[in-house]
XYZ file of C-alpha atoms in Angstrom:
518
model
C 98.571 -35.670 -15.772
C 95.882 -38.231 -15.103
C 95.718 -37.054 -11.500
C 95.273 -33.403 -12.577
C 92.486 -34.371 -14.984
C 90.639 -36.290 -12.290
C 90.944 -33.372 -9.890
C 89.521 -30.919 -12.431
C 86.565 -33.180 -13.315
C 85.834 -33.833 -9.648
C 85.877 -30.111 -8.851
C 83.494 -29.383 -11.741
C 81.090 -32.083 -10.608
C 81.168 -30.719 -7.080
C 80.385 -27.186 -8.292
C 77.481 -28.484 -10.356
C 76.118 -30.434 -7.389
C 76.442 -27.385 -5.134
C 74.716 -25.226 -7.708
C 71.853 -27.735 -7.967
C 71.498 -27.849 -4.212
C 71.434 -24.063 -3.957
C 68.841 -23.858 -6.739
C 66.634 -26.347 -4.920
C 66.819 -24.225 -1.807
C 65.490 -21.094 -3.569
C 61.832 -20.198 -2.612
C 59.156 -21.028 -5.211
C 56.653 -18.186 -5.905
C 53.197 -19.303 -4.568
C 49.996 -18.889 -6.613
C 48.157 -15.746 -5.561
C 45.240 -16.363 -3.192
C 41.979 -14.695 -4.345
C 40.236 -13.325 -1.268
C 36.593 -12.229 -1.140
C 36.480 -8.441 -1.268
C 33.907 -6.272 0.474
C 31.716 -4.191 -1.861
C 30.855 -0.914 -0.148
C 29.033 0.648 -3.100
C 25.543 -0.554 -2.193
C 25.507 -0.786 1.590
C 26.352 -3.386 4.197
C 26.451 -7.074 3.347
C 27.586 -6.879 -0.286
C 30.780 -8.550 -1.543
C 32.355 -9.028 -4.957
C 31.800 -12.379 -6.636
C 35.417 -13.547 -7.091
C 36.752 -12.845 -10.548
C 33.949 -10.409 -11.434
C 32.895 -6.812 -10.849
C 29.420 -7.931 -9.674
C 28.439 -7.345 -6.045
C 26.339 -9.960 -4.265
C 24.313 -9.933 -1.058
C 22.759 -13.010 0.502
C 20.137 -12.518 3.189
C 16.750 -13.460 4.525
C 15.085 -14.459 7.755
C 13.751 -17.397 9.720
C 10.277 -16.849 11.165
C 7.996 -18.984 13.328
C 4.552 -17.709 14.294
C 1.259 -18.983 15.652
C -2.180 -17.362 15.450
C -4.888 -18.176 17.982
C -8.530 -17.904 16.806
C -7.469 -17.229 13.242
C -5.462 -18.372 10.244
C -1.750 -18.271 9.580
C -0.103 -14.858 9.701
C -2.942 -13.295 11.674
C -5.847 -14.086 9.367
C -9.077 -13.114 11.212
C -11.905 -15.659 11.613
C -14.052 -13.968 8.958
C -15.062 -16.870 6.685
C -15.085 -20.650 6.316
C -15.175 -22.993 9.289
C -13.499 -20.479 11.608
C -16.100 -17.909 10.520
C -18.821 -20.433 11.388
C -17.146 -21.316 14.679
C -17.993 -24.971 14.154
C -16.234 -28.124 15.409
C -13.982 -28.345 12.323
C -12.222 -25.069 13.029
C -8.679 -25.064 14.377
C -8.194 -23.078 17.565
C -4.741 -22.069 16.326
C -2.653 -22.203 13.132
C 1.137 -22.015 12.774
C 3.766 -21.483 10.100
C 7.546 -21.936 10.006
C 9.340 -20.123 7.186
C 12.908 -19.746 5.933
C 13.127 -16.825 3.512
C 16.211 -16.531 1.292
C 17.079 -13.444 -0.780
C 19.718 -12.968 -3.485
C 20.607 -9.417 -4.562
C 23.218 -8.740 -7.282
C 24.372 -5.360 -8.612
C 26.851 -4.379 -11.320
C 27.898 -0.845 -12.250
C 27.723 -0.089 -16.004
C 27.772 2.984 -18.233
C 23.950 2.794 -18.214
C 23.757 2.730 -14.442
C 23.438 -0.172 -12.040
C 22.177 -3.523 -13.334
C 20.346 -5.254 -10.488
C 18.710 -8.653 -10.054
C 16.723 -9.670 -6.984
C 14.902 -12.813 -5.928
C 13.191 -14.067 -2.777
C 12.095 -17.641 -2.092
C 10.214 -18.788 1.006
C 10.619 -22.369 2.223
C 7.727 -23.001 4.582
C 5.568 -25.465 6.446
C 2.126 -24.529 7.817
C -0.709 -26.108 9.754
C -2.463 -28.569 7.430
C -5.571 -26.869 6.031
C -4.496 -23.514 7.531
C -7.461 -23.191 9.904
C -9.793 -26.140 9.309
C -9.913 -29.920 9.477
C -13.069 -30.163 7.394
C -12.908 -33.236 5.098
C -14.268 -31.081 2.270
C -11.161 -28.919 2.583
C -8.678 -31.763 2.991
C -10.120 -34.164 0.400
C -7.489 -35.647 -1.901
C -9.974 -35.903 -4.776
C -10.218 -32.129 -5.200
C -7.082 -32.117 -7.364
C -4.197 -29.674 -6.925
C -5.311 -29.117 -3.330
C -2.815 -26.677 -1.829
C -4.052 -27.573 1.648
C -2.266 -30.919 1.230
C 1.181 -29.384 0.640
C 1.647 -29.241 4.416
C 1.323 -32.973 5.042
C 4.005 -34.807 7.057
C 7.490 -34.338 5.624
C 6.229 -31.946 2.946
C 5.961 -28.149 2.870
C 6.456 -25.943 -0.148
C 8.474 -23.130 -1.703
C 6.711 -19.842 -2.427
C 8.106 -16.996 -4.520
C 7.737 -13.380 -3.484
C 9.697 -11.126 -5.816
C 11.923 -11.897 -8.805
C 12.959 -8.926 -10.926
C 15.650 -7.311 -13.084
C 16.393 -3.578 -13.047
C 18.293 -1.733 -15.778
C 18.437 1.909 -16.878
C 15.342 2.877 -14.884
C 13.305 -0.151 -16.011
C 12.068 -2.985 -13.799
C 11.086 -6.308 -15.378
C 9.603 -9.262 -13.478
C 7.634 -9.874 -10.307
C 7.930 -6.723 -8.195
C 5.799 -4.380 -6.090
C 3.328 -2.372 -8.171
C 3.947 1.321 -8.670
C 0.413 1.866 -7.396
C 1.166 0.457 -3.933
C 2.153 2.538 -0.930
C 5.828 2.111 0.093
C 4.777 -0.104 3.019
C 2.009 -1.987 1.144
C -0.264 -3.503 3.842
C 2.285 -3.157 6.662
C 2.351 0.357 8.148
C 3.140 -1.189 11.551
C 1.315 -4.523 11.867
C 2.708 -8.069 11.827
C -0.359 -9.762 10.291
C -0.835 -9.992 6.526
C -4.520 -8.978 6.553
C -4.723 -5.228 7.210
C -7.140 -3.939 4.565
C -8.031 -0.430 3.467
C -5.574 -0.061 0.583
C -3.550 -1.977 -2.014
C -1.113 -4.702 -0.953
C 1.407 -6.005 -3.497
C 4.059 -7.051 -0.962
C 4.607 -10.439 -2.626
C 5.066 -8.850 -6.052
C 3.136 -8.927 -9.322
C 4.355 -9.580 -12.872
C 4.932 -6.154 -14.377
C 7.060 -3.749 -16.398
C 7.884 -0.406 -14.785
C 9.938 2.681 -15.567
C 11.141 5.100 -12.881
C 12.476 8.632 -13.376
C 14.430 10.542 -10.718
C 13.653 14.258 -10.991
C 16.053 15.341 -8.230
C 15.562 16.706 -4.709
C 13.938 13.425 -3.648
C 11.190 13.563 -6.297
C 10.574 10.518 -8.498
C 7.899 9.154 -10.787
C 7.037 5.638 -11.940
C 4.719 4.263 -14.612
C 4.011 0.592 -15.192
C 1.869 -2.219 -16.546
C 0.684 -4.867 -14.039
C -0.742 -8.337 -14.728
C -4.080 -8.221 -12.829
C -5.302 -11.840 -12.723
C -4.469 -12.545 -9.071
C -3.510 -9.184 -7.651
C -6.310 -6.909 -8.814
C -9.442 -8.963 -9.479
C -12.184 -9.846 -7.006
C -15.483 -10.938 -8.639
C -17.541 -9.815 -11.609
C -21.015 -11.092 -10.771
C -23.416 -12.474 -13.374
C -26.799 -11.921 -11.699
C -28.876 -14.348 -13.767
C -31.677 -16.055 -11.859
C -30.515 -19.259 -10.163
C -26.926 -18.152 -9.637
C -25.805 -17.463 -6.085
C -26.049 -18.899 -2.576
C -26.906 -18.213 1.035
C -24.357 -15.395 1.366
C -23.797 -14.495 -2.286
C -25.620 -13.298 -5.339
C -24.693 -14.221 -8.887
C -21.640 -16.145 -10.014
C -18.050 -15.239 -10.849
C -18.044 -14.255 -14.513
C -14.713 -12.560 -15.260
C -13.386 -13.327 -18.727
C -9.760 -13.706 -19.705
C -7.313 -10.852 -19.172
C -7.700 -8.404 -22.075
C -5.485 -5.605 -20.764
C -2.867 -5.064 -18.073
C -3.549 -2.628 -15.279
C -2.012 0.766 -16.065
C -0.372 2.174 -12.929
C 1.782 5.098 -11.858
C 2.901 7.302 -8.974
C 4.654 10.511 -8.018
C 6.735 10.255 -4.832
C 8.599 12.760 -2.658
C 11.235 11.510 -0.196
C 12.595 13.984 2.359
C 14.216 13.940 5.798
C 10.786 14.521 7.385
C 9.268 11.476 5.652
C 7.582 10.862 2.299
C 4.445 11.599 0.322
C 3.110 9.609 -2.615
C 0.093 9.742 -4.880
C -0.743 6.886 -7.224
C -3.285 5.872 -9.810
C -4.504 2.671 -11.452
C -6.725 1.863 -14.445
C -8.338 -1.597 -14.454
C -10.386 -3.248 -17.209
C -13.501 -5.153 -16.059
C -14.547 -7.660 -18.726
C -17.095 -10.485 -18.532
C -17.126 -13.984 -19.992
C -20.728 -14.749 -21.100
C -24.365 -14.097 -20.312
C -25.417 -17.766 -20.064
C -23.508 -19.722 -17.393
C -24.107 -22.736 -15.178
C -25.095 -22.226 -11.543
C -21.452 -22.383 -10.426
C -20.286 -19.938 -13.082
C -18.840 -22.521 -15.485
C -19.669 -22.322 -19.213
C -22.117 -24.511 -21.109
C -22.865 -25.156 -24.775
C -25.066 -22.057 -24.969
C -22.503 -19.691 -23.455
C -20.723 -18.546 -26.611
C -23.923 -17.755 -28.512
C -25.474 -15.973 -25.492
C -23.309 -12.887 -25.866
C -21.691 -10.757 -23.184
C -21.791 -7.199 -21.852
C -19.318 -4.605 -23.108
C -16.027 -4.221 -21.251
C -15.815 -1.312 -18.844
C -12.808 0.511 -17.381
C -12.523 1.096 -13.645
C -9.673 2.327 -11.513
C -8.371 3.643 -8.212
C -6.406 6.523 -6.690
C -4.265 6.390 -3.563
C -2.360 8.866 -1.365
C 0.237 7.851 1.239
C 2.056 9.887 3.909
C 4.860 9.039 6.328
C 6.070 11.459 9.018
C 9.415 10.703 10.675
C 11.355 12.204 13.594
C 8.316 12.535 15.824
C 8.857 14.210 19.214
C 7.643 11.045 20.964
C 11.028 9.371 20.587
C 13.945 8.542 18.270
C 12.895 6.442 15.296
C 9.165 6.940 15.900
C 7.010 7.488 12.834
C 3.415 7.695 11.622
C 2.174 6.129 8.366
C -1.214 6.525 6.718
C -2.715 5.905 3.269
C -6.172 6.408 1.778
C -7.643 4.791 -1.357
C -10.754 5.235 -3.490
C -11.692 2.628 -6.104
C -14.421 2.129 -8.694
C -14.459 -1.297 -10.336
C -11.158 -2.163 -8.630
C -12.260 -3.299 -5.166
C -9.071 -5.247 -4.422
C -7.340 -1.884 -4.258
C -9.251 -1.447 -0.970
C -10.288 -4.915 0.257
C -6.791 -6.305 -0.098
C -4.445 -8.678 1.717
C -1.059 -10.164 0.803
C -3.071 -12.968 -0.824
C -6.600 -13.142 -2.175
C -9.238 -10.482 -1.630
C -11.687 -11.927 0.932
C -15.444 -12.028 1.088
C -16.885 -12.332 4.589
C -19.307 -14.830 6.149
C -19.483 -14.762 9.944
C -21.895 -16.341 12.405
C -22.714 -15.395 15.989
C -25.283 -15.436 18.771
C -28.801 -14.068 18.417
C -31.480 -12.726 20.714
C -34.203 -12.948 18.093
C -37.059 -15.291 18.948
C -37.207 -18.196 16.501
C -33.753 -17.598 15.027
C -31.077 -20.280 15.252
C -28.071 -17.924 15.065
C -27.068 -14.606 13.552
C -25.158 -14.085 10.310
C -23.270 -11.197 8.764
C -21.713 -11.276 5.323
C -20.147 -9.026 2.727
C -19.624 -10.104 -0.873
C -16.602 -8.415 -2.446
C -16.993 -7.584 -6.154
C -15.606 -5.271 -8.836
C -18.896 -5.107 -10.694
C -22.230 -6.775 -11.489
C -24.301 -7.272 -14.620
C -27.735 -8.589 -15.464
C -27.730 -10.287 -18.895
C -29.854 -8.339 -21.334
C -29.643 -5.054 -19.430
C -28.835 -2.175 -21.755
C -26.375 -0.486 -19.375
C -24.127 -3.546 -19.097
C -21.614 -3.838 -16.268
C -22.221 -1.697 -13.187
C -19.035 -0.979 -11.234
C -18.813 -1.259 -7.438
C -17.388 1.615 -5.369
C -15.039 1.201 -2.399
C -12.829 3.361 -0.247
C -10.538 2.753 2.697
C -7.975 4.232 5.040
C -5.315 2.543 7.178
C -2.291 3.541 9.223
C -0.078 2.996 12.231
C 1.848 4.858 14.918
C 5.183 3.191 15.649
C 7.008 3.956 18.929
C 10.384 2.812 20.241
C 10.458 2.606 24.030
C 14.203 1.929 24.058
C 16.699 0.032 21.851
C 15.064 -3.281 22.848
C 11.299 -2.645 23.011
C 8.877 -1.143 20.476
C 5.107 -0.945 20.016
C 2.873 -0.230 17.026
C -0.773 0.785 17.183
C -2.526 0.134 13.869
C -5.989 0.266 12.354
C -8.117 0.586 9.229
C -11.615 1.406 8.029
C -13.347 0.900 4.676
C -16.650 0.746 2.844
C -18.007 -1.165 -0.178
C -21.003 0.320 -2.016
C -22.996 -1.282 -4.836
C -24.846 1.879 -5.835
C -28.546 2.662 -6.290
C -31.276 1.216 -4.094
C -32.698 -2.242 -3.502
C -36.040 -1.454 -5.180
C -34.516 -0.256 -8.458
C -33.595 -3.336 -10.463
C -31.713 -1.199 -12.979
C -29.171 -0.269 -10.290
C -26.326 -2.478 -9.089
C -27.876 -2.849 -5.644
C -31.376 -3.547 -7.012
C -30.113 -6.177 -9.465
C -28.035 -7.824 -6.705
C -30.999 -7.973 -4.311
C -33.407 -9.266 -6.974
C -31.054 -12.179 -7.516
C -30.411 -12.809 -3.813
C -34.054 -12.623 -2.688
C -35.278 -15.216 -5.207
C -36.647 -18.290 -3.434
C -35.877 -17.116 0.108
C -38.381 -17.007 2.958
C -37.836 -13.726 4.808
C -39.224 -11.963 7.883
C -41.635 -9.024 7.802
C -38.873 -6.615 8.829
C -36.386 -7.972 6.266
C -34.533 -5.605 3.950
C -31.771 -6.377 1.460
C -28.597 -4.305 1.173
C -25.259 -5.787 0.003
C -23.250 -2.751 1.126
C -20.887 -3.281 4.046
C -18.271 -1.526 6.145
C -15.250 -3.013 7.878
C -12.928 -1.831 10.628
C -9.728 -3.233 12.119
C -7.669 -2.232 15.137
C -4.728 -3.814 16.904
C -1.458 -3.443 18.769
C 1.846 -5.292 18.495
C 4.766 -5.147 20.937
C 8.242 -6.357 19.986
C 11.279 -7.309 22.071
C 14.711 -7.394 20.414
C 17.151 -8.780 23.029
C 20.022 -8.923 20.510
C 20.428 -7.429 17.072
C 18.280 -9.069 14.358
C 16.411 -11.342 16.787
C 12.846 -10.250 17.614
C 10.008 -11.752 19.628
C 6.578 -10.156 19.215
C 2.947 -10.509 20.223
C 0.028 -8.933 18.343
C -3.639 -8.628 19.287
C -6.125 -7.553 16.620
C -9.869 -7.204 16.115
C -12.023 -7.200 12.979
C -15.527 -5.683 12.789
C -18.054 -6.296 10.009
C -20.847 -3.729 9.695
C -23.373 -5.361 7.353
C -26.496 -3.578 6.099
C -29.214 -6.271 6.000
C -32.066 -6.169 8.507
C -34.497 -8.792 9.745
C -34.089 -12.534 9.238
C -34.371 -15.203 6.562
C -34.436 -18.968 6.212
C -31.024 -19.926 4.820
C -29.094 -23.076 3.983
C -25.482 -22.322 4.853
C -22.524 -24.555 4.101
C -22.612 -27.756 6.189
C -22.431 -28.469 9.080
C -24.768 -25.489 9.664
C -28.456 -26.437 9.422
C -31.159 -24.968 7.248
C -32.779 -22.562 9.702
C -33.854 -18.991 10.387
C -30.839 -16.682 10.754
C -30.901 -13.115 11.997
C -28.862 -10.556 10.050
C -26.489 -8.861 12.477
C -23.067 -7.171 12.601
C -20.194 -9.492 13.564
C -16.717 -9.229 15.077
C -13.737 -11.390 15.974
C -10.352 -11.092 17.725
C -7.043 -12.920 17.288
C -3.668 -13.286 19.012
C -0.453 -13.826 17.043
C 2.953 -14.626 18.571
C 6.145 -14.620 16.510
C 9.884 -15.245 16.715
C 12.092 -13.983 13.875
C 15.826 -13.988 13.164
C 17.063 -11.794 10.295
C 20.364 -12.427 8.576
């Protein structure tokens, strides 16, 4: 009996052990692996952020370029030390940039919610185009020229915006701008003749799609940097050798009101846009450099005045010259909104250029153009007088084959102060009365602050593999100033006080670039 009991218990233990062994041999279900999924809703490059229904695209480019006889990104030698052509000018200026973009999109019952941001990590030639101690001095405070010292560099922000239900909030391209801004076919960032908001402006916009490729946008832009040049207080004693008056804009009292109607079709696009801009002064009584004093607030100010601009843009695709060829052109007229015409991707320039002379007794020649939205003479009953400007720019873009392409680009524009130099009640007369004070001039001298500008250039690109491009661009800038005769002037050092002949000026530049998009 004892033997039978032992046999039964031993058999049971063996069955249990076998069952445990078999259970251990069974496969264990692995935790599901969460793979990144492609998002095809919004084009190539998007993928779903794991665990969400939001699509994300990371992109950008790496760009290295050098400009000879100019500033970074193809800035012509039209002012400063390179405009003087003195020994402080740099013969070339370079920039290396890594641009990073983040684009997210989420489908909702209100439409797509989108966020976009672009940051540029960059290092440029110290001082951009000059080694003048006055430009590189550390005691100037917040000197951006010093950001490019050894081991430094800086991060710049282009666009940061949120889009929802037709609205755009943040730093984005103005509704007033042409679709290509200042880049119909050029590499350089200094093609004038129309508005350029490529780096974005703080704004609020609303876009409506009417169907059949027709859309409309209205918006409010913050104008401090992107749509102000100068408002000149023409009090006696304010000004310089190439300027009249002093900068006298007050604080921002109103946003720019902008809008457009746009038609997109297979043949290209057409857009018309408008902008309203408030020109408002600080005070009548200012120091020589435009800063306030203890009499400023009680001196009064002229009444604010509204200016504005209109723009039309046209692109024609599918040209018979070759696949992918196109032609872009835009034209702009402005009154009291000169940056809508004399515009770059940065500040709106004024021009001061020196050159040779054949005039007996003259040291050199000079040509300048002072860019302004308006002028005022304190005490004048008609207040602020707005400056007129118009411009046109465009490019023809041709693809020779899948690897080579060329763009021919150009622009032309005019700035007009209005009236005549002998009528002090006009903008031109008030400007000249201020400028002529205290200057020794020649018998054939005449004052006229109006000026024209023209630009022309060509860029050729080689793309040996996809998203890698090498390019070379040659451009020329022409300043047609309206002064005649000569005057004794004291330019910015190191130029001497001497007799200078007023004459038209020009300059050329060469820019070479390598860029990898990703």
